[in-house]
Amino acid sequence: MRLSQYYLPTQRETPADAQIASHRLMLRAGMIYQSTSGIYTWLPLGLRVLRKIELIVREEMDKAGGIELLMPTIQSAEVWQRSGRYDSYGKEMLRFKDRHDREMLYGPTNEELITEVFAQHIKSYRDLPKNLYHTQWKFRDEIRPRFGVMRGREFLMKDAYSFDIDYESAKKSYWNMFETYLKIFKRLGLTAIPVRADSGAIGGDLSHEFQILAPAGESTIYYDKAFDLVDFDNEESITQVQHLYAAADEKHDAASCPVSTENLRQAKGIEVGHIFYFGTKYSEPFNAKITTPDGKQVFAEMGSYGIGVSRLVGAIIEACFDGEGIKWPTSVAPFQVGLICAKTHDPKAVGFADAVYAKLLEVGVEVLYDDRDDRPGAKFANMDLIGLPWQVIVGSNAVEKGVIEIKQRVNGSRQELDLTSFINQLVV
RNA sequence: CGGAGCGUAGCGCAGUCUGGUAGCGCAUCACGCUGGGGGUGUGAGGGUCGUGGGUUCAAAUCCCGCCGCUCCGACCA
């Protein structure tokens, strides 16, 4: 993408309303535009990140056996009356009426709808287990939206729902999602601590919140420092994580904590995922009955698993930024490479940069080419702000020696290379 | 919802107290110089001063209503 033809309204000055780093940086980097309180337009650069996160989540969900579908944003009051949550959910639910005066709502979550869908089609133990998910916009009319997309009213969430024949099987589904979540956050370049949480309903201890470590986090968490050493890539480590201590501020009790003081870490966390098992809470009102091998009928055992996709955009920035701007993890960066021509007055340099651009496109590298006739300093600052992992700078040495300068955003390291070597490095 | 503040150019703000031609910086446009860390000079464009009403010869400014946004607290992916 040529920057001259893109839509990237970056700003030098910090908007007054933004209080925390991620919000400021998202506004300055031209990723979002606030339409009204807690509701944002995703500008092109922000959308690319949102889509990348969504894609990683989808890939891992699919690998874990999830089946994607898509439920609507608008729901009828009827299904919520059936579960009893229409009254109990409170003012966070945005309610309105259609032209026939029927009560409608903008879905804050989808347990009711999915259970209704499931009950309509699945009747036999032979079809279980099932894990159905979608990634859809939700609306929760927060009392006070803040922190940009981290607590908006409209937000994109991946929510999955598992259906099993019995508790043992449901537990397997639960831990399968537990593992999947650790893998997802790892791929996103984050350290996520699974913290035991209240399951609210019938669920015993089967509920975890996934907290991203970041100074701007709203909750304080305590965890075994062994987490810092865990590589969430392999099965053993994930099994190991299940038994490590981690608790939120309100649940942590220093007196009864099984971890010694010197092994205990305290940090701020941003909640980006929440999983829980809730048994037959919804399968009963929706009559989601399953026939067992011996011909009996039981209610499906359910769990639900949420990831705040749009919140993650902010959370990742909170975990990855410096004074100059964002430092995107490669996996979610809106572009991999930012190409800068530092000598726009030199036709040879421009020609060289154009050729580099063409080559990168040809080999499938996502590149944002700052082809504007601007001073180098302005381009560098802008590129640092939007935080692409690699900066490729075409300067005088390009024309004279045929080498380009490579700057890595994450650590500021620089090297001079020929284009082919750089491409090889990227592909690895 | 309780407490507090703010709405003036795309962004950041001054002007409001004490009513009298709507301003500054950044950004934008034109031209010149400059050309490796947001450089510089000259010139230009851009405003229902959130909105409705009231007071007044005269309202961004004073009064009343409304709307919107933000901050502090309790809820949440």
Short mmCIF file of C-alpha atoms (C1' of nucleotides) in Angstrom, two decimals:
data_model
loop_
_atom_site.label_atom_id
_atom_site.label_comp_id
_atom_site.label_asym_id
_atom_site.label_seq_id
_atom_site.Cartn_x
_atom_site.Cartn_y
_atom_site.Cartn_z
CA MET A 1 0.00 0.00 0.00
CA ARG A 2 1.26 3.41 -0.93
CA LEU A 3 0.77 5.81 1.92
CA SER A 4 -0.07 8.57 -0.53
CA GLN A 5 -3.12 6.58 -1.57
CA TYR A 6 -4.04 5.15 1.81
CA TYR A 7 -6.32 6.52 4.49
CA LEU A 8 -4.11 7.03 7.50
CA PRO A 9 -4.93 10.16 9.47
CA THR A 10 -2.07 10.22 11.98
CA GLN A 11 -1.78 13.07 14.41
CA ARG A 12 1.13 14.68 16.17
CA GLU A 13 -0.87 15.97 19.05
CA THR A 14 -2.57 13.84 21.64
CA PRO A 15 -6.34 14.14 21.78
CA ALA A 16 -7.39 15.52 25.14
CA ASP A 17 -9.93 12.84 25.99
CA ALA A 18 -7.56 9.91 25.83
CA GLN A 19 -6.25 8.94 29.22
CA ILE A 20 -4.27 5.79 28.68
CA ALA A 21 -1.48 4.93 26.29
CA SER A 22 -3.35 2.54 24.04
CA HIS A 23 -6.22 4.94 23.53
CA ARG A 24 -3.91 7.85 22.80
CA LEU A 25 -1.84 5.79 20.41
CA MET A 26 -4.81 4.35 18.58
CA LEU A 27 -6.15 7.84 17.99
CA ARG A 28 -2.79 9.27 17.02
CA ALA A 29 -1.96 6.35 14.75
CA GLY A 30 -5.23 6.83 12.89
CA MET A 31 -6.64 3.45 13.88
CA ILE A 32 -9.98 4.52 15.27
CA TYR A 33 -12.36 7.42 15.30
CA GLN A 34 -14.84 7.85 18.11
CA SER A 35 -18.37 8.14 16.76
CA THR A 36 -20.04 8.57 20.13
CA SER A 37 -19.37 7.54 23.69
CA GLY A 38 -17.91 4.04 23.71
CA ILE A 39 -18.58 3.48 20.02
CA TYR A 40 -15.84 3.62 17.42
CA THR A 41 -15.29 3.59 13.72
CA TRP A 42 -12.40 1.31 12.85
CA LEU A 43 -10.23 3.17 10.39
CA PRO A 44 -8.25 1.14 7.84
CA LEU A 45 -5.13 0.62 9.93
CA GLY A 46 -7.09 -0.35 13.03
CA LEU A 47 -9.30 -2.68 11.07
CA ARG A 48 -6.30 -4.57 9.74
CA VAL A 49 -5.18 -5.32 13.29
CA LEU A 50 -8.68 -6.27 14.37
CA ARG A 51 -8.98 -8.68 11.45
CA LYS A 52 -5.60 -10.27 12.18
CA ILE A 53 -6.54 -10.97 15.75
CA GLU A 54 -9.87 -12.33 14.63
CA LEU A 55 -8.12 -14.61 12.16
CA ILE A 56 -5.67 -16.01 14.72
CA VAL A 57 -8.51 -16.67 17.11
CA ARG A 58 -10.45 -18.39 14.34
CA GLU A 59 -7.52 -20.57 13.31
CA GLU A 60 -6.92 -21.77 16.84
CA MET A 61 -10.61 -22.32 17.49
CA ASP A 62 -10.89 -24.39 14.35
CA LYS A 63 -7.82 -26.41 15.31
CA ALA A 64 -9.42 -27.09 18.67
CA GLY A 65 -12.55 -28.47 17.04
CA GLY A 66 -14.69 -25.36 17.13
CA ILE A 67 -17.34 -24.91 14.44
CA GLU A 68 -17.96 -21.39 13.29
CA LEU A 69 -21.39 -19.96 12.63
CA LEU A 70 -22.79 -16.45 12.83
CA MET A 71 -25.63 -15.31 15.03
CA PRO A 72 -27.33 -11.94 14.64
CA THR A 73 -26.59 -8.81 16.60
CA ILE A 74 -30.28 -8.13 17.15
CA GLN A 75 -32.28 -10.55 19.27
CA SER A 76 -35.87 -10.75 20.39
CA ALA A 77 -36.79 -10.30 24.02
CA GLU A 78 -38.55 -13.65 23.89
CA VAL A 79 -35.49 -15.88 24.21
CA TRP A 80 -34.21 -13.84 27.08
CA GLN A 81 -37.52 -14.07 28.85
CA ARG A 82 -37.24 -17.80 28.50
CA SER A 83 -33.93 -17.95 30.36
CA GLY A 84 -35.12 -15.41 32.88
CA ARG A 85 -32.28 -13.05 32.04
CA TYR A 86 -34.48 -10.43 30.36
CA ASP A 87 -35.33 -9.08 33.77
CA SER A 88 -32.10 -9.87 35.57
CA TYR A 89 -29.66 -8.51 33.01
CA GLY A 90 -30.35 -4.93 33.88
CA LYS A 91 -29.64 -1.68 32.13
CA GLU A 92 -26.51 -2.89 30.43
CA MET A 93 -28.79 -4.48 27.88
CA LEU A 94 -29.80 -2.12 25.12
CA ARG A 95 -33.52 -2.61 24.54
CA PHE A 96 -35.81 -1.16 21.92
CA LYS A 97 -38.96 -1.89 19.97
CA ASP A 98 -39.47 -2.64 16.32
CA ARG A 99 -42.27 -1.15 14.20
CA HIS A 100 -44.72 -3.77 15.43
CA ASP A 101 -43.95 -2.75 18.98
CA ARG A 102 -42.15 -6.02 19.66
CA GLU A 103 -39.43 -5.86 22.25
CA MET A 104 -35.96 -6.30 20.81
CA LEU A 105 -32.43 -5.99 22.07
CA TYR A 106 -28.89 -5.66 20.81
CA GLY A 107 -27.21 -8.83 22.02
CA PRO A 108 -24.75 -8.50 24.90
CA THR A 109 -23.95 -12.22 24.68
CA ASN A 110 -25.41 -15.28 23.04
CA GLU A 111 -26.08 -18.16 25.43
CA GLU A 112 -29.81 -18.01 24.78
CA LEU A 113 -29.61 -17.88 21.00
CA ILE A 114 -27.04 -20.60 20.65
CA THR A 115 -28.89 -22.93 22.98
CA GLU A 116 -32.06 -22.41 21.01
CA VAL A 117 -30.24 -23.17 17.77
CA PHE A 118 -28.54 -26.19 19.24
CA ALA A 119 -31.74 -27.60 20.72
CA GLN A 120 -33.41 -27.28 17.35
CA HIS A 121 -31.05 -29.67 15.62
CA ILE A 122 -29.01 -31.78 18.00
CA LYS A 123 -30.78 -34.63 19.73
CA SER A 124 -28.32 -37.52 20.01
CA TYR A 125 -25.23 -38.27 22.05
CA ARG A 126 -23.72 -39.33 18.71
CA ASP A 127 -23.51 -35.65 17.72
CA LEU A 128 -21.66 -34.61 20.85
CA PRO A 129 -19.45 -33.03 21.86
CA LYS A 130 -19.96 -29.81 19.91
CA ASN A 131 -18.25 -26.49 20.21
CA LEU A 132 -20.02 -23.72 18.30
CA TYR A 133 -18.61 -20.24 18.07
CA HIS A 134 -18.86 -16.96 16.29
CA THR A 135 -17.15 -13.59 16.28
CA GLN A 136 -19.77 -10.91 16.38
CA TRP A 137 -20.36 -7.38 17.60
CA LYS A 138 -21.89 -7.12 21.03
CA PHE A 139 -23.40 -4.20 22.83
CA ARG A 140 -23.30 -3.58 26.55
CA ASP A 141 -24.51 -0.22 27.67
CA GLU A 142 -21.70 0.41 30.10
CA ILE A 143 -22.34 3.02 32.72
CA ARG A 144 -19.11 4.71 31.89
CA PRO A 145 -17.26 3.73 28.76
CA ARG A 146 -13.56 4.53 28.89
CA PHE A 147 -10.08 3.54 27.83
CA GLY A 148 -10.99 3.63 24.16
CA VAL A 149 -11.76 0.22 22.73
CA MET A 150 -10.82 -1.49 25.98
CA ARG A 151 -14.14 -0.62 27.48
CA GLY A 152 -16.39 0.43 24.68
CA ARG A 153 -20.08 -0.19 24.61
CA GLU A 154 -19.97 -1.84 21.21
CA PHE A 155 -17.23 -4.44 20.99
CA LEU A 156 -16.19 -7.42 18.94
CA MET A 157 -16.16 -10.69 20.84
CA LYS A 158 -15.46 -14.26 19.95
CA ASP A 159 -17.82 -16.37 21.98
CA ALA A 160 -17.85 -20.14 21.90
CA TYR A 161 -20.30 -22.55 23.49
CA SER A 162 -19.62 -26.17 24.27
CA PHE A 163 -22.24 -28.90 24.51
CA ASP A 164 -21.53 -32.22 26.14
CA ILE A 165 -23.39 -35.30 27.26
CA ASP A 166 -22.08 -35.32 30.82
CA TYR A 167 -19.91 -33.50 33.31
CA GLU A 168 -16.76 -35.50 32.59
CA SER A 169 -16.98 -34.69 28.94
CA ALA A 170 -17.84 -31.06 29.64
CA LYS A 171 -14.71 -30.80 31.73
CA LYS A 172 -12.65 -32.03 28.80
CA SER A 173 -14.24 -29.39 26.59
CA TYR A 174 -13.45 -26.79 29.20
CA TRP A 175 -9.78 -27.68 29.49
CA ASN A 176 -9.54 -27.91 25.75
CA MET A 177 -10.59 -24.27 25.54
CA PHE A 178 -8.28 -23.40 28.41
CA GLU A 179 -5.38 -24.75 26.42
CA THR A 180 -6.56 -23.14 23.22
CA TYR A 181 -6.74 -19.75 24.89
CA LEU A 182 -3.18 -20.00 26.12
CA LYS A 183 -2.09 -20.80 22.59
CA ILE A 184 -4.06 -17.91 21.16
CA PHE A 185 -2.59 -15.34 23.51
CA LYS A 186 0.86 -16.72 22.94
CA ARG A 187 0.42 -16.27 19.19
CA LEU A 188 -0.73 -12.73 19.78
CA GLY A 189 2.60 -12.01 21.45
CA LEU A 190 1.14 -11.74 24.93
CA THR A 191 1.64 -13.25 28.33
CA ALA A 192 -1.73 -14.33 29.65
CA ILE A 193 -2.26 -15.51 33.19
CA PRO A 194 -5.30 -17.73 33.74
CA VAL A 195 -6.87 -16.62 36.98
CA ARG A 196 -9.47 -18.61 38.86
CA ALA A 197 -12.76 -16.78 38.88
CA ASP A 198 -16.28 -17.10 40.14
CA SER A 199 -18.37 -19.05 37.76
CA GLY A 200 -21.46 -17.34 39.06
CA ALA A 201 -23.88 -20.16 38.50
CA ILE A 202 -23.80 -23.88 39.07
CA GLY A 203 -20.26 -24.38 38.01
CA GLY A 204 -18.00 -25.17 40.94
CA ASP A 205 -14.46 -24.02 40.33
CA LEU A 206 -14.55 -24.24 36.58
CA SER A 207 -14.04 -20.66 35.58
CA HIS A 208 -10.96 -18.75 34.56
CA GLU A 209 -10.26 -15.23 33.51
CA PHE A 210 -7.30 -14.65 31.22
CA GLN A 211 -5.37 -11.60 32.22
CA ILE A 212 -2.79 -9.86 30.08
CA LEU A 213 0.06 -8.40 32.06
CA ALA A 214 0.18 -4.66 31.48
CA PRO A 215 0.73 -1.71 33.80
CA ALA A 216 -2.54 -0.12 32.73
CA GLY A 217 -4.53 -3.15 33.83
CA GLU A 218 -7.58 -2.59 35.95
CA SER A 219 -7.23 -5.61 38.18
CA THR A 220 -4.40 -6.61 40.43
CA ILE A 221 -3.44 -10.24 40.19
CA TYR A 222 -1.16 -12.46 42.22
CA TYR A 223 0.52 -15.40 40.59
CA ASP A 224 3.23 -17.99 40.99
CA LYS A 225 6.40 -16.72 39.37
CA ALA A 226 6.70 -20.11 37.66
CA PHE A 227 4.30 -18.64 35.08
CA ASP A 228 7.11 -16.45 33.81
CA LEU A 229 9.08 -19.49 32.78
CA VAL A 230 6.29 -21.39 31.09
CA ASP A 231 6.45 -21.76 27.36
CA PHE A 232 2.83 -22.21 26.44
CA ASP A 233 3.71 -24.07 23.27
CA ASN A 234 3.69 -27.64 24.44
CA GLU A 235 1.16 -29.88 26.11
CA GLU A 236 3.12 -30.55 29.30
CA SER A 237 3.56 -26.89 30.06
CA ILE A 238 -0.12 -26.26 29.59
CA THR A 239 -0.99 -29.09 31.95
CA GLN A 240 1.49 -27.59 34.35
CA VAL A 241 -0.18 -24.18 34.15
CA GLN A 242 -3.48 -25.64 35.26
CA HIS A 243 -2.02 -26.29 38.67
CA LEU A 244 -0.17 -23.02 39.17
CA TYR A 245 -1.56 -20.49 41.59
CA ALA A 246 -3.05 -17.27 40.25
CA ALA A 247 -5.75 -15.15 41.84
CA ALA A 248 -7.35 -11.78 41.47
CA ASP A 249 -7.00 -9.17 44.15
CA GLU A 250 -10.32 -9.89 45.81
CA LYS A 251 -9.78 -13.64 45.93
CA HIS A 252 -6.18 -13.57 47.01
CA ASP A 253 -5.53 -14.10 50.69
CA ALA A 254 -1.91 -13.77 51.73
CA ALA A 255 -2.50 -15.94 54.80
CA SER A 256 -3.82 -18.97 52.94
CA CYS A 257 -1.83 -18.54 49.75
CA PRO A 258 -0.06 -21.79 48.82
CA VAL A 259 2.80 -19.91 47.20
CA SER A 260 5.62 -18.54 49.31
CA THR A 261 6.18 -14.80 49.32
CA GLU A 262 9.40 -14.97 47.34
CA ASN A 263 7.73 -17.02 44.62
CA LEU A 264 4.69 -14.80 44.37
CA ARG A 265 4.37 -12.09 41.76
CA GLN A 266 2.00 -9.19 41.84
CA ALA A 267 1.00 -7.42 38.62
CA LYS A 268 -1.69 -5.47 36.87
CA GLY A 269 -3.82 -7.35 34.42
CA ILE A 270 -6.26 -6.64 31.63
CA GLU A 271 -8.97 -9.23 31.29
CA VAL A 272 -9.12 -10.37 27.69
CA GLY A 273 -10.82 -13.71 28.03
CA HIS A 274 -13.19 -15.54 30.30
CA ILE A 275 -14.21 -19.16 30.21
CA PHE A 276 -16.72 -21.01 32.32
CA TYR A 277 -18.68 -24.13 32.74
CA PHE A 278 -22.31 -23.63 33.73
CA GLY A 279 -23.93 -27.04 33.37
CA THR A 280 -27.58 -27.08 32.37
CA LYS A 281 -28.44 -23.49 33.21
CA TYR A 282 -29.54 -22.78 29.64
CA SER A 283 -30.17 -26.25 28.29
CA GLU A 284 -33.04 -26.70 30.76
CA PRO A 285 -35.12 -23.62 29.87
CA PHE A 286 -34.49 -24.26 26.18
CA ASN A 287 -35.18 -27.94 26.55
CA ALA A 288 -31.89 -28.95 24.94
CA LYS A 289 -32.28 -32.65 25.62
CA ILE A 290 -29.91 -35.28 24.40
CA THR A 291 -30.63 -38.97 24.07
CA THR A 292 -27.94 -41.07 25.76
CA PRO A 293 -26.66 -44.44 24.51
CA ASP A 294 -29.06 -46.22 26.84
CA GLY A 295 -32.04 -44.31 25.58
CA LYS A 296 -32.44 -41.82 28.40
CA GLN A 297 -32.76 -38.08 27.93
CA VAL A 298 -30.46 -35.62 29.63
CA PHE A 299 -29.93 -31.90 29.37
CA ALA A 300 -26.77 -30.87 27.56
CA GLU A 301 -23.87 -29.80 29.75
CA MET A 302 -22.64 -26.43 28.58
CA GLY A 303 -19.77 -24.03 28.88
CA SER A 304 -19.02 -20.69 27.28
CA TYR A 305 -15.77 -19.11 26.27
CA GLY A 306 -15.25 -15.46 25.41
CA ILE A 307 -12.39 -13.47 23.99
CA GLY A 308 -12.62 -9.71 23.66
CA VAL A 309 -11.25 -9.28 20.15
CA SER A 310 -11.57 -5.52 19.94
CA ARG A 311 -10.37 -5.12 23.52
CA LEU A 312 -7.29 -7.11 22.57
CA VAL A 313 -6.25 -4.42 20.12
CA GLY A 314 -5.95 -2.01 23.02
CA ALA A 315 -4.53 -4.61 25.39
CA ILE A 316 -1.76 -5.56 22.99
CA ILE A 317 -0.75 -1.93 22.67
CA GLU A 318 -0.73 -1.57 26.45
CA ALA A 319 1.74 -4.43 26.54
CA CYS A 320 3.78 -3.22 23.55
CA PHE A 321 4.60 0.48 23.25
CA ASP A 322 7.26 3.03 24.04
CA GLY A 323 7.62 6.80 23.97
CA GLU A 324 7.66 6.87 20.18
CA GLY A 325 4.59 4.79 19.58
CA ILE A 326 3.30 1.28 19.13
CA LYS A 327 5.52 -1.79 18.77
CA TRP A 328 3.30 -4.39 17.12
CA PRO A 329 4.00 -8.06 17.60
CA THR A 330 4.59 -9.50 14.14
CA SER A 331 1.51 -11.69 14.28
CA VAL A 332 -0.94 -8.80 14.50
CA ALA A 333 0.94 -5.93 12.86
CA PRO A 334 -1.21 -4.12 10.29
CA PHE A 335 1.71 -4.33 7.86
CA GLN A 336 4.96 -6.18 8.32
CA VAL A 337 7.15 -3.59 6.68
CA GLY A 338 7.17 0.17 6.54
CA LEU A 339 9.14 1.32 3.52
CA ILE A 340 10.60 4.81 3.61
CA CYS A 341 12.31 6.66 0.86
CA ALA A 342 14.55 9.13 2.69
CA LYS A 343 15.71 10.89 -0.46
CA THR A 344 12.59 11.91 -2.30
CA HIS A 345 14.46 14.63 -4.19
CA ASP A 346 16.74 12.04 -5.75
CA PRO A 347 15.03 10.30 -8.67
CA LYS A 348 17.45 7.37 -8.41
CA ALA A 349 16.55 6.81 -4.78
CA VAL A 350 12.85 7.06 -5.57
CA GLY A 351 13.31 4.58 -8.38
CA PHE A 352 15.13 2.26 -6.03
CA ALA A 353 12.40 2.53 -3.41
CA ASP A 354 9.73 1.89 -6.01
CA ALA A 355 11.59 -1.26 -7.04
CA VAL A 356 11.90 -2.42 -3.43
CA TYR A 357 8.19 -1.85 -3.01
CA ALA A 358 7.36 -3.83 -6.13
CA LYS A 359 9.59 -6.69 -5.05
CA LEU A 360 8.14 -6.89 -1.54
CA LEU A 361 4.64 -6.96 -2.99
CA GLU A 362 5.69 -9.63 -5.43
CA VAL A 363 6.90 -11.95 -2.68
CA GLY A 364 3.77 -11.33 -0.65
CA VAL A 365 5.09 -9.10 2.09
CA GLU A 366 2.58 -6.68 3.55
CA VAL A 367 4.24 -3.34 3.07
CA LEU A 368 3.21 0.22 3.69
CA TYR A 369 5.26 2.48 1.46
CA ASP A 370 5.67 6.07 2.59
CA ASP A 371 6.04 7.53 -0.87
CA ARG A 372 5.09 11.04 0.13
CA ASP A 373 7.38 13.97 -0.59
CA ASP A 374 8.14 14.66 3.03
CA ARG A 375 11.25 15.08 5.11
CA PRO A 376 12.87 11.92 6.42
CA GLY A 377 12.43 12.92 10.05
CA ALA A 378 8.69 13.24 9.68
CA LYS A 379 8.52 9.84 8.02
CA PHE A 380 10.60 8.15 10.70
CA ALA A 381 8.50 9.61 13.48
CA ASN A 382 5.32 8.59 11.75
CA MET A 383 6.56 5.07 11.12
CA ASP A 384 7.64 4.68 14.75
CA LEU A 385 4.20 5.85 15.82
CA ILE A 386 2.27 3.27 13.84
CA GLY A 387 4.74 0.65 14.98
CA LEU A 388 5.27 -1.72 12.06
CA PRO A 389 7.82 -4.41 13.03
CA TRP A 390 10.26 -3.61 10.23
CA GLN A 391 11.30 -0.32 8.71
CA VAL A 392 13.07 -0.41 5.40
CA ILE A 393 14.86 2.81 4.64
CA VAL A 394 16.10 3.68 1.20
CA GLY A 395 18.83 6.32 1.45
CA SER A 396 22.04 7.29 -0.27
CA ASN A 397 23.63 3.89 0.32
CA ALA A 398 20.86 2.32 -1.69
CA VAL A 399 21.84 4.14 -4.81
CA GLU A 400 25.60 3.92 -4.17
CA LYS A 401 25.98 0.43 -2.72
CA GLY A 402 22.68 -1.22 -3.42
CA VAL A 403 21.88 -1.80 0.24
CA ILE A 404 18.85 -0.85 2.25
CA GLU A 405 18.74 -0.01 5.91
CA ILE A 406 16.62 -2.24 8.10
CA LYS A 407 15.35 -1.02 11.43
CA GLN A 408 13.57 -3.32 13.81
CA ARG A 409 10.93 -1.38 15.70
CA VAL A 410 10.86 -3.59 18.77
CA ASN A 411 14.46 -2.94 19.79
CA GLY A 412 15.60 -0.18 17.47
CA SER A 413 18.38 -2.29 15.99
CA ARG A 414 19.61 -1.35 12.54
CA GLN A 415 21.49 -3.18 9.84
CA GLU A 416 22.33 -2.67 6.22
CA LEU A 417 21.40 -5.46 3.87
CA ASP A 418 20.62 -6.15 0.30
CA LEU A 419 16.97 -6.69 -0.44
CA THR A 420 17.20 -10.42 -1.06
CA SER A 421 18.85 -11.08 2.28
CA PHE A 422 16.18 -9.07 4.01
CA ILE A 423 13.39 -10.97 2.28
CA ASN A 424 14.98 -14.26 3.26
CA GLN A 425 15.17 -13.06 6.82
CA LEU A 426 11.49 -12.12 6.77
CA VAL A 427 10.37 -15.42 5.35
CA VAL A 428 12.21 -17.32 8.09
"C1'" C B 1 -26.59 6.29 38.96
"C1'" G B 2 -23.89 9.72 42.70
"C1'" G B 3 -19.80 13.53 42.55
"C1'" A B 4 -16.91 16.99 39.24
"C1'" G B 5 -15.67 19.38 34.69
"C1'" C B 6 -15.80 20.62 29.54
"C1'" G B 7 -18.23 21.94 24.54
"C1'" U B 8 -14.81 28.10 20.18
"C1'" A B 9 -11.45 25.59 12.61
"C1'" G B 10 -9.44 18.52 11.49
"C1'" C B 11 -6.31 18.34 16.51
"C1'" G B 12 -4.55 21.13 20.99
"C1'" C B 13 -6.07 25.62 23.20
"C1'" A B 14 -6.82 31.30 24.43
"C1'" G B 15 -10.88 34.69 24.55
"C1'" U B 16 -16.12 34.16 28.82
"C1'" C B 17 -14.94 36.73 35.13
"C1'" U B 18 -15.45 42.73 33.24
"C1'" G B 19 -20.92 42.01 26.60
"C1'" G B 20 -18.60 45.78 21.50
"C1'" U B 21 -14.99 43.49 14.18
"C1'" A B 22 -13.51 35.47 16.67
"C1'" G B 23 -7.80 34.57 17.80
"C1'" C B 24 -3.04 31.39 18.56
"C1'" G B 25 -0.09 26.75 17.68
"C1'" C B 26 -0.21 22.23 14.88
"C1'" A B 27 -2.50 20.28 10.54
"C1'" U B 28 -4.32 21.70 5.29
"C1'" C B 29 -3.39 24.50 0.33
"C1'" A B 30 0.28 27.54 -2.95
"C1'" C B 31 5.27 29.02 -3.80
"C1'" G B 32 10.56 29.21 -2.21
"C1'" C B 33 14.70 27.45 0.64
"C1'" U B 34 15.90 22.82 3.07
"C1'" G B 35 16.53 17.42 2.76
"C1'" G B 36 18.55 11.08 7.94
"C1'" G B 37 14.57 12.04 13.38
"C1'" G B 38 8.00 15.78 13.04
"C1'" G B 39 13.08 22.08 9.53
"C1'" U B 40 11.95 27.09 7.65
"C1'" G B 41 10.03 31.78 5.06
"C1'" U B 42 5.98 34.27 2.56
"C1'" G B 43 0.99 33.94 1.40
"C1'" A B 44 -3.97 31.54 1.54
"C1'" G B 45 -8.34 28.77 2.85
"C1'" G B 46 -11.16 26.85 6.78
"C1'" G B 47 -16.01 28.94 12.20
"C1'" U B 48 -24.30 28.06 12.60
"C1'" C B 49 -18.47 29.83 19.08
"C1'" G B 50 -22.93 22.27 20.95
"C1'" U B 51 -28.30 23.61 20.68
"C1'" G B 52 -33.07 26.24 21.72
"C1'" G B 53 -34.96 30.30 24.13
"C1'" G B 54 -34.34 34.90 27.09
"C1'" U B 55 -31.95 39.80 28.59
"C1'" U B 56 -29.61 43.86 25.68
"C1'" C B 57 -28.72 48.95 20.90
"C1'" A B 58 -25.21 44.75 20.84
"C1'" A B 59 -24.11 37.89 23.33
"C1'" A B 60 -18.65 33.08 22.31
"C1'" U B 61 -19.20 36.23 26.82
"C1'" C B 62 -24.95 37.31 31.14
"C1'" C B 63 -29.69 34.09 32.47
"C1'" C B 64 -32.81 29.50 31.73
"C1'" G B 65 -33.76 24.80 29.31
"C1'" C B 66 -31.91 20.82 26.41
"C1'" C B 67 -28.08 17.81 24.00
"C1'" G B 68 -23.24 15.86 23.81
"C1'" C B 69 -18.44 14.52 25.68
"C1'" U B 70 -14.87 13.60 29.61
"C1'" C B 71 -12.96 12.60 34.62
"C1'" C B 72 -13.57 10.12 39.90
"C1'" G B 73 -16.62 5.80 42.21
"C1'" A B 74 -19.84 0.79 42.03
"C1'" C B 75 -20.53 -3.29 37.01
"C1'" C B 76 -18.22 -5.89 32.83
"C1'" A B 77 -15.02 -9.43 27.15
#
